[in-house]
Amino acid sequence: MAGTPTRHARSDVVLPQPACPRYRLAHIGFFSPGGPSRNKDKDKHGHRYDSVGICNGVIHAGASCVRFAYDPSDPERMIEELKSFDGYIVRINPGQLSNPGVAEDAQRRFDDAMRRFVDDGKPVWSSPAVQSAMGAKDALVKIKGLRCGLECTRCYYDAASFEEGFRTTAAFQPRVLKRNRGSAGEGVWLVWLRDKSRYCARLGDRSLEDSESLVLMEMCDNHVEEHTVREFLAFCVKGADAPEAGTWRSNHPGGFFRDETALSAEVSTCSAKKSSTAAAVHVVDQRLLPRIVEGEVRLLMVRDSLYQIVHKKPREGGMSAVGTLVDAPSYFEPDAPEYAALRNRFVSTDLPRLKRSLGLETEPLPLLWTADFIPRDGDGDGDEHSEECPERKSDENEDPPFSVSDDARVTEWSVGEFNCSCVGVSPFLAAAGVDRDMTNVSDEDYKRGMRLCDMMGEQVVQALDERRAQAEAARGDGGAE
């Protein structure tokens, strides 16, 4: 992992603030109404479990960082008090400002305040624009021109285009469908034709008929169902309770294109997480990468610096690498030779272009974020050089589970998901709970967690130094004229 071992003595509380800090940071948190069930990320003092480490990492870097308790019942006072800070680290879990009992319109008001600070030239990690752009599934469409993307990625923003497009793409090759809302595999379906002889040789040669049979795997729990095309489309568009949808074992209600307000009241047993920002309803359609059985590789990033590499392999018989569906993850240092190609291609080649692809040129990269990658054969298989993936790969027509050849091959890596919504400092998880705090974190986990937090603090100060230098240079240029 990047960074040097922590040079500071252990502290289970936020350290005293520097007498002359280089910058003043606010670590913004919120304790939701509803008790422990709505505050699982909090310690016994009501603070987010990793807040001590993050604040102390910034303090170690020479800036001040205070825990600021956001009160949505008085947003104007909050804005006035927050104005005095130089930057903001937002650590409010997705959905908490929309919980029952919270002031009406609290999320929008908070987002508007953060946008105002961004407009004033102050960094917000992560701003509403960044969370929306990187957290939405259509980010995969926006990056399809990068090496980490799939050029044949499609996105549907209405039911009619979805039905037409899916009938064409799924007739050509196995697919992955991802609805915009949800995480941990919620709303993600792998799709195969039951009769693999029915795949066409070129995209657009035919369209699926209502009566054709599909094999479907839901990624939040790896369960498999079989339905006709008509039943699956009805499930996706109208919901599992639609008469023409048939009978479903999924805990998800379907209805991907229903009104977003109605969907926000639904709770899936696959995942309790919700999108942090309202975004257009949409479904992303990509070809299924058969090497997903090898697992996902997660890059844990601190701004533009790689901190850690994590390999998550699905359990035998499964294809999902989320939550409890994986064996124990394997952790690697950022310079691990096993992932040199992935590191070089993404960090060196794609990362400098990522913000432009997502329309975030004026925004800072998230302070702590992840990118999950799926391996694929880099053998000129069509998706890199042709907008419509004209030639089908033969190994993608096999029914699950796929077998992976041991033949020598060049591996490319495609992003399956970004996450920048309050990514946690996992070594401090033992501090979360109604009767727990940092004193419950082992010395070993404390060192691991502070190593990451110290890197975060250094990156915060570096980002503010860069902004100060740019502002001074701009003033100097103006004076010369």
CSV table of C-alpha atoms in Angstrom, one decimal:
chain,number,residue,atom,x,y,z
A,1,MET,CA,0.0,0.0,0.0
A,2,ALA,CA,1.2,3.5,-0.8
A,3,GLY,CA,2.4,5.8,1.8
A,4,THR,CA,4.8,5.4,4.7
A,5,PRO,CA,3.9,3.8,8.0
A,6,THR,CA,2.4,6.2,10.5
A,7,ARG,CA,5.0,8.2,12.4
A,8,HIS,CA,2.6,9.3,15.1
A,9,ALA,CA,1.6,7.9,18.4
A,10,ARG,CA,-1.8,6.3,18.6
A,11,SER,CA,-4.7,8.5,19.4
A,12,ASP,CA,-8.3,7.3,19.7
A,13,VAL,CA,-9.7,10.8,19.7
A,14,VAL,CA,-9.3,13.8,17.4
A,15,LEU,CA,-6.0,15.5,18.1
A,16,PRO,CA,-5.7,19.1,19.2
A,17,GLN,CA,-5.9,21.4,16.2
A,18,PRO,CA,-2.6,23.0,15.0
A,19,ALA,CA,-2.0,26.5,16.4
A,20,CYS,CA,-1.2,27.9,12.9
A,21,PRO,CA,-2.8,25.5,10.5
A,22,ARG,CA,-1.9,25.7,6.8
A,23,TYR,CA,-5.6,25.3,6.0
A,24,ARG,CA,-8.9,24.7,7.8
A,25,LEU,CA,-11.0,21.7,6.8
A,26,ALA,CA,-14.5,20.6,7.9
A,27,HIS,CA,-15.2,16.9,8.1
A,28,ILE,CA,-19.0,17.0,7.6
A,29,GLY,CA,-21.1,14.3,9.2
A,30,PHE,CA,-24.8,13.7,10.1
A,31,PHE,CA,-26.6,11.6,12.7
A,32,SER,CA,-29.9,10.5,11.2
A,33,PRO,CA,-33.2,10.2,13.0
A,34,GLY,CA,-34.2,6.6,13.5
A,35,GLY,CA,-31.6,5.3,16.0
A,36,PRO,CA,-28.9,2.7,15.4
A,37,SER,CA,-30.6,1.0,12.4
A,38,ARG,CA,-30.2,4.2,10.4
A,39,ASN,CA,-26.7,5.0,11.7
A,40,LYS,CA,-24.8,1.8,11.3
A,41,ASP,CA,-21.7,3.8,10.3
A,42,LYS,CA,-21.6,5.6,13.6
A,43,ASP,CA,-19.7,4.9,16.8
A,44,LYS,CA,-21.1,5.2,20.4
A,45,HIS,CA,-20.5,9.0,20.3
A,46,GLY,CA,-22.6,9.5,17.2
A,47,HIS,CA,-19.7,10.2,14.9
A,48,ARG,CA,-18.8,8.2,11.8
A,49,TYR,CA,-16.5,5.4,12.7
A,50,ASP,CA,-13.5,6.5,10.6
A,51,SER,CA,-13.9,10.2,11.4
A,52,VAL,CA,-11.1,10.2,14.1
A,53,GLY,CA,-8.6,8.7,11.6
A,54,ILE,CA,-9.5,11.0,8.8
A,55,CYS,CA,-9.3,14.2,10.9
A,56,ASN,CA,-6.0,13.1,12.4
A,57,GLY,CA,-4.6,12.4,9.0
A,58,VAL,CA,-5.3,16.0,8.0
A,59,ILE,CA,-3.9,17.3,11.3
A,60,HIS,CA,-0.7,15.2,10.8
A,61,ALA,CA,-0.3,16.9,7.4
A,62,GLY,CA,-0.3,20.4,9.1
A,63,ALA,CA,-3.9,21.5,8.5
A,64,SER,CA,-6.8,21.6,10.9
A,65,CYS,CA,-9.8,19.4,10.5
A,66,VAL,CA,-12.8,19.5,12.8
A,67,ARG,CA,-15.9,17.2,12.8
A,68,PHE,CA,-18.8,19.4,11.8
A,69,ALA,CA,-22.3,18.0,12.7
A,70,TYR,CA,-24.6,19.1,9.9
A,71,ASP,CA,-28.1,20.2,11.0
A,72,PRO,CA,-30.6,20.0,8.1
A,73,SER,CA,-33.2,21.8,10.1
A,74,ASP,CA,-31.3,25.0,9.8
A,75,PRO,CA,-29.4,25.0,6.5
A,76,GLU,CA,-28.8,28.8,6.4
A,77,ARG,CA,-27.0,28.7,9.7
A,78,MET,CA,-25.0,25.7,8.5
A,79,ILE,CA,-23.9,27.6,5.3
A,80,GLU,CA,-22.8,30.6,7.4
A,81,GLU,CA,-20.7,28.4,9.8
A,82,LEU,CA,-19.2,26.4,6.9
A,83,LYS,CA,-18.1,29.5,5.0
A,84,SER,CA,-15.0,29.9,7.2
A,85,PHE,CA,-13.4,26.7,6.1
A,86,ASP,CA,-11.0,26.2,3.1
A,87,GLY,CA,-12.3,22.8,2.1
A,88,TYR,CA,-14.8,20.1,2.9
A,89,ILE,CA,-14.7,16.4,3.4
A,90,VAL,CA,-18.3,15.1,3.2
A,91,ARG,CA,-18.8,11.9,5.1
A,92,ILE,CA,-22.6,11.6,5.0
A,93,ASN,CA,-23.7,8.1,4.0
A,94,PRO,CA,-25.8,7.9,0.8
A,95,GLY,CA,-29.5,8.3,1.6
A,96,GLN,CA,-29.2,9.6,5.2
A,97,LEU,CA,-30.4,13.1,4.4
A,98,SER,CA,-33.5,11.6,2.8
A,99,ASN,CA,-34.4,9.4,5.7
A,100,PRO,CA,-37.8,9.7,7.5
A,101,GLY,CA,-37.8,12.4,10.1
A,102,VAL,CA,-35.2,14.5,8.3
A,103,ALA,CA,-36.2,18.0,7.3
A,104,GLU,CA,-38.0,18.2,3.9
A,105,ASP,CA,-35.7,18.7,0.9
A,106,ALA,CA,-32.6,18.4,3.1
A,107,GLN,CA,-30.5,16.6,0.4
A,108,ARG,CA,-31.2,19.2,-2.3
A,109,ARG,CA,-30.4,22.0,0.1
A,110,PHE,CA,-27.2,20.4,1.2
A,111,ASP,CA,-26.2,19.7,-2.4
A,112,ASP,CA,-26.9,23.3,-3.3
A,113,ALA,CA,-24.7,24.5,-0.5
A,114,MET,CA,-21.8,22.3,-1.6
A,115,ARG,CA,-22.2,23.5,-5.2
A,116,ARG,CA,-22.0,27.1,-3.9
A,117,PHE,CA,-18.7,26.3,-2.2
A,118,VAL,CA,-17.4,24.7,-5.4
A,119,ASP,CA,-18.3,27.8,-7.3
A,120,ASP,CA,-16.4,29.9,-4.7
A,121,GLY,CA,-13.3,27.9,-5.6
A,122,LYS,CA,-13.3,25.6,-2.5
A,123,PRO,CA,-12.7,21.9,-2.9
A,124,VAL,CA,-15.5,19.5,-1.8
A,125,TRP,CA,-14.7,15.9,-1.5
A,126,SER,CA,-16.9,14.6,-3.1
A,127,SER,CA,-19.1,17.3,-4.6
A,128,PRO,CA,-22.7,16.5,-5.8
A,129,ALA,CA,-21.5,16.7,-9.4
A,130,VAL,CA,-18.7,14.1,-8.8
A,131,GLN,CA,-21.0,11.8,-6.9
A,132,SER,CA,-23.7,12.0,-9.6
A,133,ALA,CA,-21.3,11.5,-12.5
A,134,MET,CA,-19.1,8.8,-11.1
A,135,GLY,CA,-21.9,7.0,-9.1
A,136,ALA,CA,-24.4,6.7,-12.0
A,137,LYS,CA,-24.2,3.6,-14.1
A,138,ASP,CA,-24.1,5.7,-17.3
A,139,ALA,CA,-20.6,6.7,-16.4
A,140,LEU,CA,-19.7,3.4,-18.1
A,141,VAL,CA,-21.0,4.9,-21.4
A,142,LYS,CA,-19.1,8.1,-20.9
A,143,ILE,CA,-15.8,6.2,-20.5
A,144,LYS,CA,-16.3,3.8,-23.3
A,145,GLY,CA,-13.7,5.7,-25.4
A,146,LEU,CA,-11.0,5.1,-22.7
A,147,ARG,CA,-9.0,1.9,-22.6
A,148,CYS,CA,-10.8,0.8,-19.4
A,149,GLY,CA,-14.2,1.1,-21.1
A,150,LEU,CA,-16.2,-1.1,-23.5
A,151,GLU,CA,-17.0,0.8,-26.7
A,152,CYS,CA,-20.2,-1.2,-27.3
A,153,THR,CA,-21.7,0.0,-24.0
A,154,ARG,CA,-25.3,1.3,-24.4
A,155,CYS,CA,-27.6,3.2,-22.1
A,156,TYR,CA,-31.4,3.4,-22.2
A,157,TYR,CA,-33.2,6.3,-20.7
A,158,ASP,CA,-36.8,5.1,-21.5
A,159,ALA,CA,-38.7,1.9,-21.7
A,160,ALA,CA,-39.2,2.0,-25.5
A,161,SER,CA,-35.5,2.3,-26.4
A,162,PHE,CA,-34.6,-0.4,-23.8
A,163,GLU,CA,-37.0,-3.0,-25.3
A,164,GLU,CA,-35.8,-2.3,-28.8
A,165,GLY,CA,-32.1,-2.2,-27.9
A,166,PHE,CA,-32.1,-5.2,-25.6
A,167,ARG,CA,-33.9,-7.4,-28.1
A,168,THR,CA,-31.0,-6.7,-30.5
A,169,THR,CA,-28.0,-6.9,-28.3
A,170,ALA,CA,-29.1,-10.0,-26.4
A,171,ALA,CA,-29.7,-11.8,-29.7
A,172,PHE,CA,-26.1,-11.2,-30.5
A,173,GLN,CA,-24.2,-12.1,-27.3
A,174,PRO,CA,-24.7,-12.6,-23.5
A,175,ARG,CA,-25.4,-9.3,-21.7
A,176,VAL,CA,-25.0,-7.5,-18.4
A,177,LEU,CA,-27.9,-5.1,-17.5
A,178,LYS,CA,-27.3,-2.6,-14.8
A,179,ARG,CA,-30.0,-0.2,-13.6
A,180,ASN,CA,-28.9,3.2,-12.3
A,181,ARG,CA,-29.9,2.8,-8.7
A,182,GLY,CA,-28.5,0.3,-6.3
A,183,SER,CA,-25.2,-1.2,-5.3
A,184,ALA,CA,-23.7,-4.5,-4.1
A,185,GLY,CA,-25.2,-6.3,-7.2
A,186,GLU,CA,-28.7,-4.9,-6.7
A,187,GLY,CA,-30.5,-4.4,-10.0
A,188,VAL,CA,-27.7,-6.1,-12.0
A,189,TRP,CA,-28.6,-9.1,-14.2
A,190,LEU,CA,-26.5,-11.4,-16.4
A,191,VAL,CA,-28.5,-12.6,-19.4
A,192,TRP,CA,-28.0,-15.6,-21.7
A,193,LEU,CA,-30.1,-17.3,-24.3
A,194,ARG,CA,-31.2,-20.7,-23.2
A,195,ASP,CA,-30.7,-22.0,-26.8
A,196,LYS,CA,-27.1,-20.8,-27.6
A,197,SER,CA,-27.5,-21.8,-31.2
A,198,ARG,CA,-29.9,-18.8,-31.6
A,199,TYR,CA,-27.1,-16.2,-31.2
A,200,CYS,CA,-26.7,-14.3,-34.5
A,201,ALA,CA,-23.2,-13.7,-36.1
A,202,ARG,CA,-23.5,-9.9,-36.3
A,203,LEU,CA,-25.2,-7.3,-34.2
A,204,GLY,CA,-28.5,-6.4,-35.8
A,205,ASP,CA,-29.0,-9.6,-37.8
A,206,ARG,CA,-32.1,-10.4,-35.8
A,207,SER,CA,-34.2,-9.4,-32.8
A,208,LEU,CA,-35.4,-11.6,-29.9
A,209,GLU,CA,-38.9,-12.9,-30.0
A,210,ASP,CA,-41.2,-12.7,-27.0
A,211,SER,CA,-41.3,-16.5,-26.6
A,212,GLU,CA,-37.6,-17.1,-26.5
A,213,SER,CA,-36.1,-18.4,-23.2
A,214,LEU,CA,-33.5,-16.5,-21.2
A,215,VAL,CA,-31.2,-17.7,-18.4
A,216,LEU,CA,-30.8,-14.9,-15.8
A,217,MET,CA,-28.5,-14.5,-12.9
A,218,GLU,CA,-28.9,-11.7,-10.3
A,219,MET,CA,-25.6,-10.4,-9.0
A,220,CYS,CA,-26.7,-9.5,-5.5
A,221,ASP,CA,-27.1,-13.2,-4.6
A,222,ASN,CA,-26.1,-15.3,-7.6
A,223,HIS,CA,-29.5,-16.9,-7.9
A,224,VAL,CA,-30.6,-18.1,-11.4
A,225,GLU,CA,-34.0,-17.9,-13.0
A,226,GLU,CA,-35.4,-18.7,-16.4
A,227,HIS,CA,-38.0,-16.5,-18.1
A,228,THR,CA,-39.2,-15.7,-21.5
A,229,VAL,CA,-38.1,-12.5,-23.2
A,230,ARG,CA,-41.6,-11.0,-22.7
A,231,GLU,CA,-41.6,-11.8,-19.0
A,232,PHE,CA,-38.1,-10.3,-18.5
A,233,LEU,CA,-39.0,-7.1,-20.3
A,234,ALA,CA,-42.2,-6.8,-18.3
A,235,PHE,CA,-40.3,-7.3,-15.1
A,236,CYS,CA,-37.7,-4.6,-16.0
A,237,VAL,CA,-40.3,-2.1,-17.3
A,238,LYS,CA,-43.4,-2.6,-15.3
A,239,GLY,CA,-42.2,-4.6,-12.3
A,240,ALA,CA,-42.4,-8.1,-10.9
A,241,ASP,CA,-46.1,-7.7,-10.1
A,242,ALA,CA,-47.1,-7.1,-13.7
A,243,PRO,CA,-49.4,-9.9,-15.0
A,244,GLU,CA,-47.2,-10.6,-18.0
A,245,ALA,CA,-44.0,-10.8,-15.9
A,246,GLY,CA,-44.7,-14.3,-14.6
A,247,THR,CA,-43.5,-15.5,-11.2
A,248,TRP,CA,-40.2,-14.2,-9.9
A,249,ARG,CA,-38.0,-15.4,-7.0
A,250,SER,CA,-36.0,-12.2,-7.0
A,251,ASN,CA,-36.4,-10.0,-3.9
A,252,HIS,CA,-36.1,-7.0,-6.2
A,253,PRO,CA,-39.4,-5.4,-7.4
A,254,GLY,CA,-38.2,-4.7,-10.9
A,255,GLY,CA,-39.8,-1.7,-12.7
A,256,PHE,CA,-36.5,-0.1,-13.6
A,257,PHE,CA,-38.2,2.7,-15.5
A,258,ARG,CA,-40.8,3.6,-12.9
A,259,ASP,CA,-40.9,7.1,-11.4
A,260,GLU,CA,-37.8,7.6,-9.3
A,261,THR,CA,-39.8,9.0,-6.4
A,262,ALA,CA,-41.9,5.8,-6.2
A,263,LEU,CA,-38.8,3.7,-6.3
A,264,SER,CA,-37.2,5.5,-3.4
A,265,ALA,CA,-39.7,4.0,-1.0
A,266,GLU,CA,-38.9,0.5,-2.0
A,267,VAL,CA,-36.3,-1.5,0.1
A,268,SER,CA,-34.5,-4.4,-1.4
A,269,THR,CA,-33.2,-7.2,0.8
A,270,CYS,CA,-30.2,-7.5,-1.5
A,271,SER,CA,-28.9,-4.1,-0.4
A,272,ALA,CA,-29.9,-1.3,1.9
A,273,LYS,CA,-27.8,1.3,0.1
A,274,LYS,CA,-29.3,4.0,-2.1
A,275,SER,CA,-28.0,6.4,-4.6
A,276,SER,CA,-26.6,9.5,-3.0
A,277,THR,CA,-28.0,11.9,-5.6
A,278,ALA,CA,-31.0,11.9,-7.8
A,279,ALA,CA,-30.1,10.9,-11.4
A,280,ALA,CA,-32.1,10.1,-14.5
A,281,VAL,CA,-33.6,6.7,-14.5
A,282,HIS,CA,-31.6,4.5,-16.9
A,283,VAL,CA,-30.3,1.0,-17.6
A,284,VAL,CA,-26.8,0.2,-19.0
A,285,ASP,CA,-26.4,-2.7,-21.4
A,286,GLN,CA,-22.9,-4.2,-21.9
A,287,ARG,CA,-21.6,-7.5,-23.3
A,288,LEU,CA,-20.9,-10.1,-20.6
A,289,LEU,CA,-17.2,-10.6,-20.0
A,290,PRO,CA,-16.8,-14.4,-19.4
A,291,ARG,CA,-13.6,-13.9,-17.4
A,292,ILE,CA,-15.7,-12.4,-14.6
A,293,VAL,CA,-15.5,-15.8,-13.0
A,294,GLU,CA,-11.9,-14.9,-12.2
A,295,GLY,CA,-13.2,-12.1,-10.0
A,296,GLU,CA,-12.9,-8.4,-9.8
A,297,VAL,CA,-9.8,-6.3,-9.1
A,298,ARG,CA,-10.4,-3.2,-7.1
A,299,LEU,CA,-8.1,-0.2,-7.2
A,300,LEU,CA,-8.4,1.9,-4.0
A,301,MET,CA,-7.5,5.4,-4.9
A,302,VAL,CA,-6.7,8.6,-2.9
A,303,ARG,CA,-7.3,11.3,-5.4
A,304,ASP,CA,-5.0,10.4,-8.3
A,305,SER,CA,-2.7,8.1,-6.3
A,306,LEU,CA,-3.1,4.3,-6.0
A,307,TYR,CA,-3.2,3.1,-2.4
A,308,GLN,CA,-4.1,-0.5,-2.6
A,309,ILE,CA,-5.1,-3.3,-5.0
A,310,VAL,CA,-7.7,-5.9,-3.9
A,311,HIS,CA,-8.7,-9.1,-5.7
A,312,LYS,CA,-12.1,-10.4,-5.0
A,313,LYS,CA,-12.9,-13.9,-6.4
A,314,PRO,CA,-16.5,-15.3,-6.5
A,315,ARG,CA,-17.2,-18.4,-4.6
A,316,GLU,CA,-17.4,-21.6,-6.5
A,317,GLY,CA,-20.3,-21.7,-8.9
A,318,GLY,CA,-21.0,-18.0,-8.6
A,319,MET,CA,-20.1,-15.0,-10.8
A,320,SER,CA,-20.6,-12.1,-8.4
A,321,ALA,CA,-17.8,-10.6,-6.4
A,322,VAL,CA,-19.8,-8.5,-4.0
A,323,GLY,CA,-20.3,-8.7,-0.2
A,324,THR,CA,-20.4,-12.2,1.3
A,325,LEU,CA,-20.4,-13.9,-2.2
A,326,VAL,CA,-16.6,-13.9,-2.3
A,327,ASP,CA,-13.8,-15.8,-0.7
A,328,ALA,CA,-11.4,-13.9,1.5
A,329,PRO,CA,-10.0,-11.0,-0.6
A,330,SER,CA,-6.3,-10.8,-1.5
A,331,TYR,CA,-4.6,-7.5,-0.9
A,332,PHE,CA,-1.6,-6.2,-2.9
A,333,GLU,CA,0.7,-3.2,-2.7
A,334,PRO,CA,0.2,-0.6,-5.5
A,335,ASP,CA,3.5,-1.7,-7.1
A,336,ALA,CA,2.5,-5.4,-7.2
A,337,PRO,CA,4.0,-6.9,-10.4
A,338,GLU,CA,0.9,-9.0,-11.0
A,339,TYR,CA,-1.1,-5.9,-11.8
A,340,ALA,CA,1.6,-3.7,-13.4
A,341,ALA,CA,-0.3,-3.6,-16.7
A,342,LEU,CA,-3.6,-2.6,-15.1
A,343,ARG,CA,-1.9,0.0,-13.0
A,344,ASN,CA,0.0,1.6,-15.8
A,345,ARG,CA,-2.9,1.6,-18.2
A,346,PHE,CA,-5.4,3.1,-15.8
A,347,VAL,CA,-3.3,5.4,-13.6
A,348,SER,CA,-1.0,6.6,-16.3
A,349,THR,CA,-3.2,6.5,-19.4
A,350,ASP,CA,-6.9,6.7,-18.5
A,351,LEU,CA,-6.9,8.6,-15.2
A,352,PRO,CA,-5.6,11.9,-16.8
A,353,ARG,CA,-8.6,11.7,-19.2
A,354,LEU,CA,-11.2,10.4,-16.8
A,355,LYS,CA,-12.6,13.8,-15.5
A,356,ARG,CA,-12.9,15.1,-19.1
A,357,SER,CA,-14.8,12.0,-20.1
A,358,LEU,CA,-17.2,12.4,-17.2
A,359,GLY,CA,-17.6,16.2,-17.7
A,360,LEU,CA,-15.8,17.0,-14.4
A,361,GLU,CA,-12.9,19.1,-15.6
A,362,THR,CA,-13.4,21.7,-13.0
A,363,GLU,CA,-14.0,19.3,-10.1
A,364,PRO,CA,-11.4,17.6,-7.9
A,365,LEU,CA,-11.2,13.8,-8.0
A,366,PRO,CA,-12.7,12.2,-4.9
A,367,LEU,CA,-10.5,12.0,-1.9
A,368,LEU,CA,-11.2,8.3,-1.4
A,369,TRP,CA,-12.7,6.2,-4.2
A,370,THR,CA,-12.6,2.9,-5.9
A,371,ALA,CA,-12.7,1.5,-9.4
A,372,ASP,CA,-13.6,-2.2,-9.9
A,373,PHE,CA,-12.2,-3.9,-13.0
A,374,ILE,CA,-13.1,-7.2,-14.8
A,375,PRO,CA,-10.5,-9.0,-16.9
A,376,ARG,CA,-11.0,-9.7,-20.5
A,377,ASP,CA,-9.0,-11.0,-23.4
A,378,GLY,CA,-7.3,-8.2,-25.3
A,379,ASP,CA,-7.2,-9.9,-28.6
A,380,GLY,CA,-8.9,-7.4,-30.9
A,381,ASP,CA,-12.3,-8.8,-30.0
A,382,GLY,CA,-14.2,-5.9,-31.6
A,383,ASP,CA,-15.3,-3.8,-28.7
A,384,GLU,CA,-12.2,-1.7,-28.6
A,385,HIS,CA,-12.2,-0.6,-32.3
A,386,SER,CA,-15.8,-0.8,-33.4
A,387,GLU,CA,-18.7,1.2,-32.0
A,388,GLU,CA,-21.1,-1.7,-32.5
A,389,CYS,CA,-18.9,-4.8,-31.6
A,390,PRO,CA,-19.5,-6.4,-35.0
A,391,GLU,CA,-18.0,-9.8,-34.4
A,392,ARG,CA,-19.2,-12.2,-31.7
A,393,LYS,CA,-16.6,-14.1,-29.6
A,394,SER,CA,-17.3,-17.8,-29.5
A,395,ASP,CA,-16.6,-18.3,-25.8
A,396,GLU,CA,-19.3,-15.8,-24.9
A,397,ASN,CA,-22.1,-18.1,-26.0
A,398,GLU,CA,-21.5,-20.7,-23.4
A,399,ASP,CA,-24.0,-21.3,-20.7
A,400,PRO,CA,-22.9,-20.5,-17.1
A,401,PRO,CA,-20.5,-21.3,-15.6
A,402,PHE,CA,-18.0,-20.3,-18.2
A,403,SER,CA,-14.7,-22.2,-18.4
A,404,VAL,CA,-11.5,-20.1,-18.7
A,405,SER,CA,-8.8,-21.2,-21.1
A,406,ASP,CA,-5.3,-21.6,-19.7
A,407,ASP,CA,-3.8,-20.6,-23.1
A,408,ALA,CA,-1.5,-17.6,-23.2
A,409,ARG,CA,-3.4,-14.4,-23.7
A,410,VAL,CA,-3.2,-10.6,-23.3
A,411,THR,CA,-5.4,-9.3,-20.6
A,412,GLU,CA,-7.2,-6.0,-20.8
A,413,TRP,CA,-9.3,-4.6,-18.0
A,414,SER,CA,-12.7,-3.0,-18.1
A,415,VAL,CA,-14.3,-0.9,-15.4
A,416,GLY,CA,-17.5,-2.4,-14.0
A,417,GLU,CA,-18.2,0.3,-11.4
A,418,PHE,CA,-16.9,3.4,-9.7
A,419,ASN,CA,-17.7,4.2,-6.1
A,420,CYS,CA,-17.0,7.6,-4.5
A,421,SER,CA,-19.9,7.8,-2.1
A,422,CYS,CA,-18.4,7.7,1.4
A,423,VAL,CA,-16.0,4.9,0.8
A,424,GLY,CA,-15.0,3.6,4.3
A,425,VAL,CA,-11.6,3.2,5.9
A,426,SER,CA,-12.2,-0.5,6.5
A,427,PRO,CA,-9.5,-1.2,9.1
A,428,PHE,CA,-11.5,1.0,11.5
A,429,LEU,CA,-14.8,-0.9,11.1
A,430,ALA,CA,-14.4,-2.3,14.7
A,431,ALA,CA,-15.2,1.3,15.9
A,432,ALA,CA,-18.7,1.2,14.4
A,433,GLY,CA,-21.5,0.3,16.8
A,434,VAL,CA,-23.7,1.7,19.6
A,435,ASP,CA,-21.1,0.6,22.2
A,436,ARG,CA,-17.9,0.9,20.2
A,437,ASP,CA,-15.4,3.5,19.2
A,438,MET,CA,-11.7,3.7,18.2
A,439,THR,CA,-10.6,2.0,21.4
A,440,ASN,CA,-12.1,-1.2,20.0
A,441,VAL,CA,-9.7,-1.1,17.0
A,442,SER,CA,-6.7,-3.4,17.3
A,443,ASP,CA,-3.2,-1.9,17.1
A,444,GLU,CA,-2.5,-3.7,13.9
A,445,ASP,CA,-5.7,-2.3,12.3
A,446,TYR,CA,-5.1,1.1,13.7
A,447,LYS,CA,-1.7,1.2,11.9
A,448,ARG,CA,-3.2,0.0,8.7
A,449,GLY,CA,-6.0,2.6,8.9
A,450,MET,CA,-3.8,5.5,9.8
A,451,ARG,CA,-1.5,4.7,6.9
A,452,LEU,CA,-4.4,5.3,4.6
A,453,CYS,CA,-5.7,8.4,6.6
A,454,ASP,CA,-2.2,10.0,6.6
A,455,MET,CA,-2.1,9.6,2.8
A,456,MET,CA,-5.5,11.2,2.6
A,457,GLY,CA,-4.4,14.1,4.8
A,458,GLU,CA,-1.2,14.6,2.7
A,459,GLN,CA,-3.3,14.6,-0.5
A,460,VAL,CA,-5.8,17.2,1.0
A,461,VAL,CA,-3.0,19.6,1.8
A,462,GLN,CA,-1.3,19.0,-1.6
A,463,ALA,CA,-4.6,19.7,-3.4
A,464,LEU,CA,-5.0,23.0,-1.5
A,465,ASP,CA,-1.3,23.9,-2.1
A,466,GLU,CA,-1.9,23.4,-5.8
A,467,ARG,CA,-5.0,25.6,-5.8
A,468,ARG,CA,-3.2,28.3,-3.9
A,469,ALA,CA,-0.3,28.3,-6.3
A,470,GLN,CA,-2.7,28.5,-9.3
A,471,ALA,CA,-4.5,31.5,-7.7
A,472,GLU,CA,-1.2,33.2,-7.0
A,473,ALA,CA,0.0,32.6,-10.5
A,474,ALA,CA,-3.3,34.0,-11.9
A,475,ARG,CA,-2.9,37.2,-9.8
A,476,GLY,CA,0.6,37.6,-10.9
A,477,ASP,CA,-0.3,37.3,-14.5
A,478,GLY,CA,-3.0,39.9,-14.0
A,479,GLY,CA,-0.6,42.3,-12.3
A,480,ALA,CA,1.9,42.0,-15.2
A,481,GLU,CA,-0.7,43.2,-17.6
